[in-house]
Tab-separated table of N, CA and C in Angstrom:
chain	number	residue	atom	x	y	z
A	1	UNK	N	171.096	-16.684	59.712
A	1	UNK	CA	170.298	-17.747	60.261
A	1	UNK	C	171.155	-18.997	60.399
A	2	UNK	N	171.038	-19.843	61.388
A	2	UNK	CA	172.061	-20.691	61.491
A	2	UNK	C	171.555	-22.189	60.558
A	3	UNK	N	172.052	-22.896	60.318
A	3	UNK	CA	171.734	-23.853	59.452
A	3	UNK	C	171.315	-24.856	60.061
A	4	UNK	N	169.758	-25.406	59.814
A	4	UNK	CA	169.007	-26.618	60.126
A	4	UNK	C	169.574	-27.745	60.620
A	5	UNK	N	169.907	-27.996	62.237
A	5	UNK	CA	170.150	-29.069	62.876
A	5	UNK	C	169.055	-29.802	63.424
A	6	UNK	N	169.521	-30.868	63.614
A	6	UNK	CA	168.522	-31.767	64.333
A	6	UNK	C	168.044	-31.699	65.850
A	7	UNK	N	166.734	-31.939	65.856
A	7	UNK	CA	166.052	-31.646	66.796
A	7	UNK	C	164.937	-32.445	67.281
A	8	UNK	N	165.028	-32.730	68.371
A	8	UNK	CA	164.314	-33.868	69.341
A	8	UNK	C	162.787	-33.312	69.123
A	9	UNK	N	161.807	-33.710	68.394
A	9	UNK	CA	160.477	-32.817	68.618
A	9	UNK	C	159.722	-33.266	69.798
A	10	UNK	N	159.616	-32.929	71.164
A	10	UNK	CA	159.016	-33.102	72.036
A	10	UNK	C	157.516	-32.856	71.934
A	11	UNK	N	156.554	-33.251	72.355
A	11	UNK	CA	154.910	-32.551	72.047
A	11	UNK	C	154.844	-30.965	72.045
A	12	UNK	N	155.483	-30.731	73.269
A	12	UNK	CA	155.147	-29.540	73.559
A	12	UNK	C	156.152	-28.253	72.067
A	13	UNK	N	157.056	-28.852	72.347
A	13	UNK	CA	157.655	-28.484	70.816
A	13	UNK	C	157.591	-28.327	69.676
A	14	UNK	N	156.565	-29.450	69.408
A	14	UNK	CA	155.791	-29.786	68.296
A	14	UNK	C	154.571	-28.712	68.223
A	15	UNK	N	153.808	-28.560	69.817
A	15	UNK	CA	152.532	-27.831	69.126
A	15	UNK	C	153.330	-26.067	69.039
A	16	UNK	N	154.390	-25.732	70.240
A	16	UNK	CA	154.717	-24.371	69.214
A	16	UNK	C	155.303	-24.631	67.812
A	17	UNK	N	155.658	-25.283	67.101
A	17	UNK	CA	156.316	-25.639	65.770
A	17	UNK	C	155.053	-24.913	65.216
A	18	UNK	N	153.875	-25.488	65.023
A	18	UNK	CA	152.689	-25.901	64.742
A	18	UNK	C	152.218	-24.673	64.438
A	19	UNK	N	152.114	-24.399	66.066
A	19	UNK	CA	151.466	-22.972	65.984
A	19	UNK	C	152.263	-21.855	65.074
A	20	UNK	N	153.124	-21.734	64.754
A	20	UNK	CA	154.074	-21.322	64.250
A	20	UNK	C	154.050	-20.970	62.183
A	21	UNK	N	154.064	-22.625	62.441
A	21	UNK	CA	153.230	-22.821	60.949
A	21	UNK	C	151.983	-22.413	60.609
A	22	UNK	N	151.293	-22.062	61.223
A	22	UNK	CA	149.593	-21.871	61.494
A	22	UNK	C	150.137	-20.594	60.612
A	23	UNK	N	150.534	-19.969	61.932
A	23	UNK	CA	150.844	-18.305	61.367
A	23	UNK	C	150.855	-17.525	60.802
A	24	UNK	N	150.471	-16.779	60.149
A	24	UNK	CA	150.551	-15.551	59.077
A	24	UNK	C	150.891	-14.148	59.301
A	25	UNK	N	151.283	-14.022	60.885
A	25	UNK	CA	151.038	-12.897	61.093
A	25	UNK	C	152.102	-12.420	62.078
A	26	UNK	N	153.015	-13.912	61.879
A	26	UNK	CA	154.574	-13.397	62.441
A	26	UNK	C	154.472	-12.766	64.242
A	27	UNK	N	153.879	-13.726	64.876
A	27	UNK	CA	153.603	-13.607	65.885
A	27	UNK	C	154.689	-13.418	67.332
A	28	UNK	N	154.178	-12.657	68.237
A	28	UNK	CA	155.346	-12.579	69.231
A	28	UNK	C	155.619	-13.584	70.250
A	29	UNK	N	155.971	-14.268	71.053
A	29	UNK	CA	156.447	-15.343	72.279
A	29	UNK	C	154.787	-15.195	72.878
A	30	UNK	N	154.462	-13.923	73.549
A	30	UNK	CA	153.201	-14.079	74.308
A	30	UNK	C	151.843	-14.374	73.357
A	31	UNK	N	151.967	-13.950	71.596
A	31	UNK	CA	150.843	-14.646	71.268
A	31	UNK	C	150.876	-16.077	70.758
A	32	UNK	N	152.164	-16.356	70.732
A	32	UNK	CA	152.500	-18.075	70.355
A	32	UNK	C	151.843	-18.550	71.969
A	33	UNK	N	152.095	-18.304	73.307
A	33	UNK	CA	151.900	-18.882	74.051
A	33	UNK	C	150.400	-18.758	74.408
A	34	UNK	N	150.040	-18.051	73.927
A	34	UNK	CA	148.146	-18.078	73.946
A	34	UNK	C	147.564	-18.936	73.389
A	35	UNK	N	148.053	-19.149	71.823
A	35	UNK	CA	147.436	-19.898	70.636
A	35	UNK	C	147.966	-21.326	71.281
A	36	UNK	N	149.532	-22.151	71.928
A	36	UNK	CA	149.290	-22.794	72.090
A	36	UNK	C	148.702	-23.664	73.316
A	37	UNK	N	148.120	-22.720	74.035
A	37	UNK	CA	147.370	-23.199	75.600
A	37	UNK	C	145.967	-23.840	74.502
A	38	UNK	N	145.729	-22.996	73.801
A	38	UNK	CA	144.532	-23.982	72.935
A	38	UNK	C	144.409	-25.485	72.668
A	39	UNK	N	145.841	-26.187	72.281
A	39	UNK	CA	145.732	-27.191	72.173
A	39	UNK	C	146.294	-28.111	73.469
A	40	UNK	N	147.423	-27.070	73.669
A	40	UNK	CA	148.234	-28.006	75.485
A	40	UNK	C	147.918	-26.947	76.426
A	41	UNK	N	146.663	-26.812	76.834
A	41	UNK	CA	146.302	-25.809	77.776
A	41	UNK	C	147.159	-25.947	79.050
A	42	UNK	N	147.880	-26.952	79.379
A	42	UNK	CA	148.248	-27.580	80.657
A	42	UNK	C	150.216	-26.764	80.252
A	43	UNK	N	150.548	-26.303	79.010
A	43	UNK	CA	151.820	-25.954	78.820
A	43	UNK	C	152.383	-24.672	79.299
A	44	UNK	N	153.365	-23.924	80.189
A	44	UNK	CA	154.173	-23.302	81.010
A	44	UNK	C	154.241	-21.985	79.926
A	45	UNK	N	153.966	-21.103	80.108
A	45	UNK	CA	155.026	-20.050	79.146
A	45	UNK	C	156.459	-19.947	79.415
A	46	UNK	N	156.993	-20.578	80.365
A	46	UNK	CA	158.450	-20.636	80.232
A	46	UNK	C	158.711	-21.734	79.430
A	47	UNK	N	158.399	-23.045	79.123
A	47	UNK	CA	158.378	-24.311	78.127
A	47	UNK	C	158.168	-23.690	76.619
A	48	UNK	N	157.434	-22.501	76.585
A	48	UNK	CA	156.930	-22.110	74.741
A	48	UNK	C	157.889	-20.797	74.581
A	49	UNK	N	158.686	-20.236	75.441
A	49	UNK	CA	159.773	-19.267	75.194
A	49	UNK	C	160.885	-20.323	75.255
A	50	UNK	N	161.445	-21.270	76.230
A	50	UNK	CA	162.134	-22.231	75.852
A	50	UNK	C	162.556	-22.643	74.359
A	51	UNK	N	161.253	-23.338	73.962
A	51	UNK	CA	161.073	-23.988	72.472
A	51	UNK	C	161.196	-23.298	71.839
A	52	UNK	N	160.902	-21.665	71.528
A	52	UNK	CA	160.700	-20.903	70.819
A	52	UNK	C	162.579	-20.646	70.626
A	53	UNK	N	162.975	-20.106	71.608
A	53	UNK	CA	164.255	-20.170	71.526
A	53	UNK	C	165.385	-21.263	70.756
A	54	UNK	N	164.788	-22.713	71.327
A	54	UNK	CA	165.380	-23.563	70.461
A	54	UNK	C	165.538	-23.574	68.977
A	55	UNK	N	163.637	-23.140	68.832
A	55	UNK	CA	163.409	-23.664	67.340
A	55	UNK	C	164.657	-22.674	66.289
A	56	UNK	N	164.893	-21.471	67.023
A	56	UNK	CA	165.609	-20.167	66.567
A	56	UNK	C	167.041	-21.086	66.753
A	57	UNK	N	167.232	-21.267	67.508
A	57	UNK	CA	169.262	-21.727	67.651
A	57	UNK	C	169.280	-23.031	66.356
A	58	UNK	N	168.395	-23.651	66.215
A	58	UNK	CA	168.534	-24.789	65.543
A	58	UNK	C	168.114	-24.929	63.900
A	59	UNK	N	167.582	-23.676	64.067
A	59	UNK	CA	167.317	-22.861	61.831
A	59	UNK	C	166.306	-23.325	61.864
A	60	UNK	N	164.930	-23.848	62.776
A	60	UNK	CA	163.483	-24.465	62.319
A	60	UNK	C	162.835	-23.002	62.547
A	61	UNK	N	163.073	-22.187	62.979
A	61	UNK	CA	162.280	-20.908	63.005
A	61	UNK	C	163.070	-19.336	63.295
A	62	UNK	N	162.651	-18.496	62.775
A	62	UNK	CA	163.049	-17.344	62.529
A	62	UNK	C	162.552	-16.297	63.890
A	63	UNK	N	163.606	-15.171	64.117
A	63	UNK	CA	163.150	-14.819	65.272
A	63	UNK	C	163.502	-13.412	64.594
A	64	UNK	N	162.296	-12.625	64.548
A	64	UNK	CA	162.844	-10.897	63.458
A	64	UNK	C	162.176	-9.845	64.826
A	65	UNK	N	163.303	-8.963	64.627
A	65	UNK	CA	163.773	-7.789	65.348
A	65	UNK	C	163.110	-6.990	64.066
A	66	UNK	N	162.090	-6.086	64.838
A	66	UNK	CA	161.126	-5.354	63.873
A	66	UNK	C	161.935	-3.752	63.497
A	67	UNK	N	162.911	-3.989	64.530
A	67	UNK	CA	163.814	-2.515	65.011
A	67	UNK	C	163.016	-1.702	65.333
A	68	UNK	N	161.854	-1.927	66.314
A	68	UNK	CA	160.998	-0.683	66.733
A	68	UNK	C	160.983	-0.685	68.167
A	69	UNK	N	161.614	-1.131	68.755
A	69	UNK	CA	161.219	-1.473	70.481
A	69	UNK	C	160.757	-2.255	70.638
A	70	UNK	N	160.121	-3.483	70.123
A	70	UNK	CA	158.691	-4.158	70.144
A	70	UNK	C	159.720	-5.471	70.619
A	71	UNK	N	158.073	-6.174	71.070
A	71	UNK	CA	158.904	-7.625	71.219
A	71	UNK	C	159.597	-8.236	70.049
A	72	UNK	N	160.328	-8.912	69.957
A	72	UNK	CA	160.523	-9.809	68.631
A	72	UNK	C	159.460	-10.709	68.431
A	73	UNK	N	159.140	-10.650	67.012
A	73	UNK	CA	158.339	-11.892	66.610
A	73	UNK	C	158.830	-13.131	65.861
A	74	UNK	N	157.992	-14.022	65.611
A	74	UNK	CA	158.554	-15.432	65.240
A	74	UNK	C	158.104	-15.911	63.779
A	75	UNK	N	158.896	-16.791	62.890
A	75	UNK	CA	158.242	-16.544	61.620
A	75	UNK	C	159.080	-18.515	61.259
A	76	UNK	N	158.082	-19.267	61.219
A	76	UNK	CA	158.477	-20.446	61.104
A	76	UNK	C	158.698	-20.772	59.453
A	77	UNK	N	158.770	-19.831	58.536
A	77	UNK	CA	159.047	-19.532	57.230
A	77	UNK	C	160.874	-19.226	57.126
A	78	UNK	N	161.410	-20.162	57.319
A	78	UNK	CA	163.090	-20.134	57.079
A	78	UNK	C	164.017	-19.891	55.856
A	79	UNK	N	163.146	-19.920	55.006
A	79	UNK	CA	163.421	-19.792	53.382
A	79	UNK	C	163.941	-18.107	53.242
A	80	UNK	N	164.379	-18.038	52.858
A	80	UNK	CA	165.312	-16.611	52.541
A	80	UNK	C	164.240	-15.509	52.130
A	81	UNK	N	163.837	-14.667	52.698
A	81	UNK	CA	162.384	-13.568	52.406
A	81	UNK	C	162.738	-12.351	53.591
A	82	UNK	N	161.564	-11.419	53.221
A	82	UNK	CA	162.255	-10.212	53.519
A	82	UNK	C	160.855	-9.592	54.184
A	83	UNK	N	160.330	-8.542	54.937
A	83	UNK	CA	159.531	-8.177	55.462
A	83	UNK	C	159.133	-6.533	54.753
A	84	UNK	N	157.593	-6.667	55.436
A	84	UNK	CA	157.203	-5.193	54.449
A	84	UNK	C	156.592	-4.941	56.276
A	85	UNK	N	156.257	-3.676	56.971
A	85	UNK	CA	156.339	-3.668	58.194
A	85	UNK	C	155.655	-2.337	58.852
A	86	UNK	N	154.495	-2.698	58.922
A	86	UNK	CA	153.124	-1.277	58.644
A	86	UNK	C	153.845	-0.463	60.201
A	87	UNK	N	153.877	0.848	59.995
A	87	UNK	CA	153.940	1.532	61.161
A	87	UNK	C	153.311	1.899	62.138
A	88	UNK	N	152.163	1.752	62.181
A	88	UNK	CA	151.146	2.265	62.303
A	88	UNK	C	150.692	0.983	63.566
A	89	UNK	N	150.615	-0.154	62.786
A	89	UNK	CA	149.942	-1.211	63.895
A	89	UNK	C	150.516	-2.364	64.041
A	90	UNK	N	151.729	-2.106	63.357
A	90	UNK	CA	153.208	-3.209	63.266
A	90	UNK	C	152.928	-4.755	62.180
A	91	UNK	N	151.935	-4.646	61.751
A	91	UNK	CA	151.573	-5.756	61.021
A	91	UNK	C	152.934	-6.538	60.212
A	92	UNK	N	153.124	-7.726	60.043
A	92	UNK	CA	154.430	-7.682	59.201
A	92	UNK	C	153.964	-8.804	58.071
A	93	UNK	N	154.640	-8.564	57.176
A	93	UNK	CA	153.728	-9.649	55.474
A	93	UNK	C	155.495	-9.958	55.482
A	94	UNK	N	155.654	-10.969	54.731
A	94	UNK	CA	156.608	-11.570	54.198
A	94	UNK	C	156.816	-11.124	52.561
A	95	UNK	N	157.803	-10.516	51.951
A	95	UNK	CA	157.930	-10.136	50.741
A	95	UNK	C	159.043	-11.312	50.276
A	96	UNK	N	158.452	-12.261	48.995
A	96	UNK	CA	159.475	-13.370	48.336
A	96	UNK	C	159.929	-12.819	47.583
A	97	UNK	N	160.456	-11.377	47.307
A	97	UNK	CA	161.232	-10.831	45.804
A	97	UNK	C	162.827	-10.956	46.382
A	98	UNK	N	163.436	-11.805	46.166
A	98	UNK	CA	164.786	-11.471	46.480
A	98	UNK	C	165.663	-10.165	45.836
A	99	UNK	N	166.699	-10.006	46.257
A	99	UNK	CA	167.421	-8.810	46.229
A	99	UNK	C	168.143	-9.475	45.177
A	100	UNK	N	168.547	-9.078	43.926
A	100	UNK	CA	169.147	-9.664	43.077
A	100	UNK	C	170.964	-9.721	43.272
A	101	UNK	N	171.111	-11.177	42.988
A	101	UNK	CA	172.505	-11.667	43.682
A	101	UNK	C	173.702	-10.701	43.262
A	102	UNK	N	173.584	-10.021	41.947
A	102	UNK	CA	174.657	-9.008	41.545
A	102	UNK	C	174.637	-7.622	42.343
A	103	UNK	N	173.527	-7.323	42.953
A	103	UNK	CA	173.632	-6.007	43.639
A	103	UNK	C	173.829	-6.495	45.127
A	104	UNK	N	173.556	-7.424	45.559
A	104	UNK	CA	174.650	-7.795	47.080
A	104	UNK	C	176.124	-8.057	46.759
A	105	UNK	N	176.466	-8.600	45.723
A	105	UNK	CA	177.973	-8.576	45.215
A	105	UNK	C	178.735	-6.929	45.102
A	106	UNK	N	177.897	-6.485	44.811
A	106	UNK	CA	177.880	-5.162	44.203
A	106	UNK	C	178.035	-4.227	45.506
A	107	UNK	N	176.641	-4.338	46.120
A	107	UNK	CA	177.304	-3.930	47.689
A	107	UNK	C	178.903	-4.412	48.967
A	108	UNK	N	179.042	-5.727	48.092
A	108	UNK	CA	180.261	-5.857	49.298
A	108	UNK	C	181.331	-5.818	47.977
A	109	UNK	N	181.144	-5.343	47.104
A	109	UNK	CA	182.741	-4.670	46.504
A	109	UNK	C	182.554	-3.288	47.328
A	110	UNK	N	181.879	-2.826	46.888
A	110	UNK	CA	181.749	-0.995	47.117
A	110	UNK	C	182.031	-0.579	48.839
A	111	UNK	N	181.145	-1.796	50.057
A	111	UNK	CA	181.991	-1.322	51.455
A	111	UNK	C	182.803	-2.108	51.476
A	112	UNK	N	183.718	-3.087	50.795
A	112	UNK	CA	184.611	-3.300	51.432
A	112	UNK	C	184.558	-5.336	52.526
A	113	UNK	N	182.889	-5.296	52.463
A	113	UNK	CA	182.630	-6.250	53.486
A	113	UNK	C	182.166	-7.353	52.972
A	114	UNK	N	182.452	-8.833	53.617
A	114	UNK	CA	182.324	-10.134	53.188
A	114	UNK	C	180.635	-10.282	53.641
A	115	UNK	N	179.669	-10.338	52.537
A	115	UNK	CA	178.249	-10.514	52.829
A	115	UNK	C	178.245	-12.128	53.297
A	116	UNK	N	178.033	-12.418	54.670
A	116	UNK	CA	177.292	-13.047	54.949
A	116	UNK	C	175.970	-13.331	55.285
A	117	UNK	N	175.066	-12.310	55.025
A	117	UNK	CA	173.496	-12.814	55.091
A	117	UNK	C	173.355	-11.021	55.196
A	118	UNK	N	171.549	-11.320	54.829
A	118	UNK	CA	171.147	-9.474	55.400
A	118	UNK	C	169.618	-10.022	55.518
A	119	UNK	N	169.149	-8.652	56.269
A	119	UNK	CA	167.380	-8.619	56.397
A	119	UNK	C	167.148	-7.702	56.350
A	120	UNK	N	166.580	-7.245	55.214
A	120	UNK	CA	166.082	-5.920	54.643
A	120	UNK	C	164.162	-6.048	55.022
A	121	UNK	N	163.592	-5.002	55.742
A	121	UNK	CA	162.398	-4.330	55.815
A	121	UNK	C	162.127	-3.322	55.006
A	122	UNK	N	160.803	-3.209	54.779
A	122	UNK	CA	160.186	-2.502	54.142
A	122	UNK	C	158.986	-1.598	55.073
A	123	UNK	N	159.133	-0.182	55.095
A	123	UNK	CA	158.417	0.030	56.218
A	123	UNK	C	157.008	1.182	55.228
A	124	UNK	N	156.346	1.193	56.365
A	124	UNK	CA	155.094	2.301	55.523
A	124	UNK	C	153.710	1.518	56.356
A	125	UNK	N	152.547	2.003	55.230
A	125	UNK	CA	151.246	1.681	55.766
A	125	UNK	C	150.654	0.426	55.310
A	126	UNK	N	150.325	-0.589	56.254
A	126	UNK	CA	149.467	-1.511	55.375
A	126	UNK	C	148.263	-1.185	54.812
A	127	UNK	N	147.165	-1.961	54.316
A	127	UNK	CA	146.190	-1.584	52.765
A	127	UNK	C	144.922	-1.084	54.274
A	128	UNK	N	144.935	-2.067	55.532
A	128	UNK	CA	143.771	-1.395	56.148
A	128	UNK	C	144.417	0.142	57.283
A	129	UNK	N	145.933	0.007	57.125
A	129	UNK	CA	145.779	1.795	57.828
A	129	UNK	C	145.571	2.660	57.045
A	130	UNK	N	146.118	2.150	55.922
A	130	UNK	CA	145.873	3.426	54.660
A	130	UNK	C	144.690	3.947	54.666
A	131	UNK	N	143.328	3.283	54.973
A	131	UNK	CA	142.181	3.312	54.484
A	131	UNK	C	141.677	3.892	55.788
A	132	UNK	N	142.410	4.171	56.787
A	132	UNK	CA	142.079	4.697	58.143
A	132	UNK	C	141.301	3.748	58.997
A	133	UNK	N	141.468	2.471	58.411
A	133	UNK	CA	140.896	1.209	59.615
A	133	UNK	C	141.719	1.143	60.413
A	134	UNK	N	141.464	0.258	61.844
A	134	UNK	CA	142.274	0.021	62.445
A	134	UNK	C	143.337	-0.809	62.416
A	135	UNK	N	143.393	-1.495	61.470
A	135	UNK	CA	144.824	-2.565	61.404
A	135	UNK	C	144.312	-3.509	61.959
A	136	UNK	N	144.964	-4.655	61.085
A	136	UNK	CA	144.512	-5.927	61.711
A	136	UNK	C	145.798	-6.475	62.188
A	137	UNK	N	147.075	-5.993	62.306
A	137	UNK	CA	148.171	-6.342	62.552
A	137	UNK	C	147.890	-6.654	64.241
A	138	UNK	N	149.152	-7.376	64.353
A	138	UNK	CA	149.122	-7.892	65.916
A	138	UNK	C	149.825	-6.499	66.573
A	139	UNK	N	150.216	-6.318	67.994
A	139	UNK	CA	150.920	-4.853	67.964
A	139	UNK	C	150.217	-3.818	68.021
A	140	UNK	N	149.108	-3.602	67.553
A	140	UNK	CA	148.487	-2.340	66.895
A	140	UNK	C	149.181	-1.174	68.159
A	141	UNK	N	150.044	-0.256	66.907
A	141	UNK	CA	150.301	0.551	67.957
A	141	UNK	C	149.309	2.256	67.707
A	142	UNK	N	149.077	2.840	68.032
A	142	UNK	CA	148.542	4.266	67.494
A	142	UNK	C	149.157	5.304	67.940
């Protein structure tokens, strides 16, 4: 992730920020640009993929590759965390257990490689596919 530079907050910038923060559910470009026609109904979806892009080059927001084909989604949570990632209907939760700092040390003695950062997923069923609901995840794939 690149490290938190400064950034001009324009309105329109501000309400994807926003929307962003709202979030829980690690949303993709086309549902950020839905949620924010709510408040700047008058705003471009090329202006909220724009911003969205920025917020990503500039460390105010996270842009995670689900590794499934899917769109990428957006996660305005920049703090170092890791994803759990239902298969079923793509839902994604944020997991705060970090990877303990001696077993990433541990991994770059053993290949050989200078750890600069990682993003570890966690994949399986969330609590409503398990139960054979439909998922409340965004995505729902079947």
């Amino acid at each position: 992730m690149p490290e938190r530079t400064e950034l001009r907050l324009t309105p329109q910038r501000g309400a994807v920020l926003e929307v962003l923060k709202a979030a829980d559910d690690h949303p993709t470009a086309a549902e950020v640009y839905e949620r924010v026609r709510v408040a700047a109904p008058g705003i471009g979806s090329a202006t909220v993929y724009r911003a969205l892009a920025l917020l990503v080059s500039t460390g105010h927001a996270l842009e995670l590759s689900l590794g499934d084909g899917t769109a990428a989604r957006y996660d305005a949570n920049t703090s170092r965390h890791d994803h759990a990632v239902c298969e079923r209907c793509g839902r994604a939760v944020d997991i705060d257990q970090p990877v303990p700092d001696g077993m990433v040390a541990e991994i770059a003695r053993r290949s050989g490689f200078t750890i600069t950062g990682y993003d570890l997923q966690f994949r399986g069923l969330c609590p409503e596919c398990q139960s054979g609901g439909a998922g409340q995840g965004p995505g729902r794939r079947q």
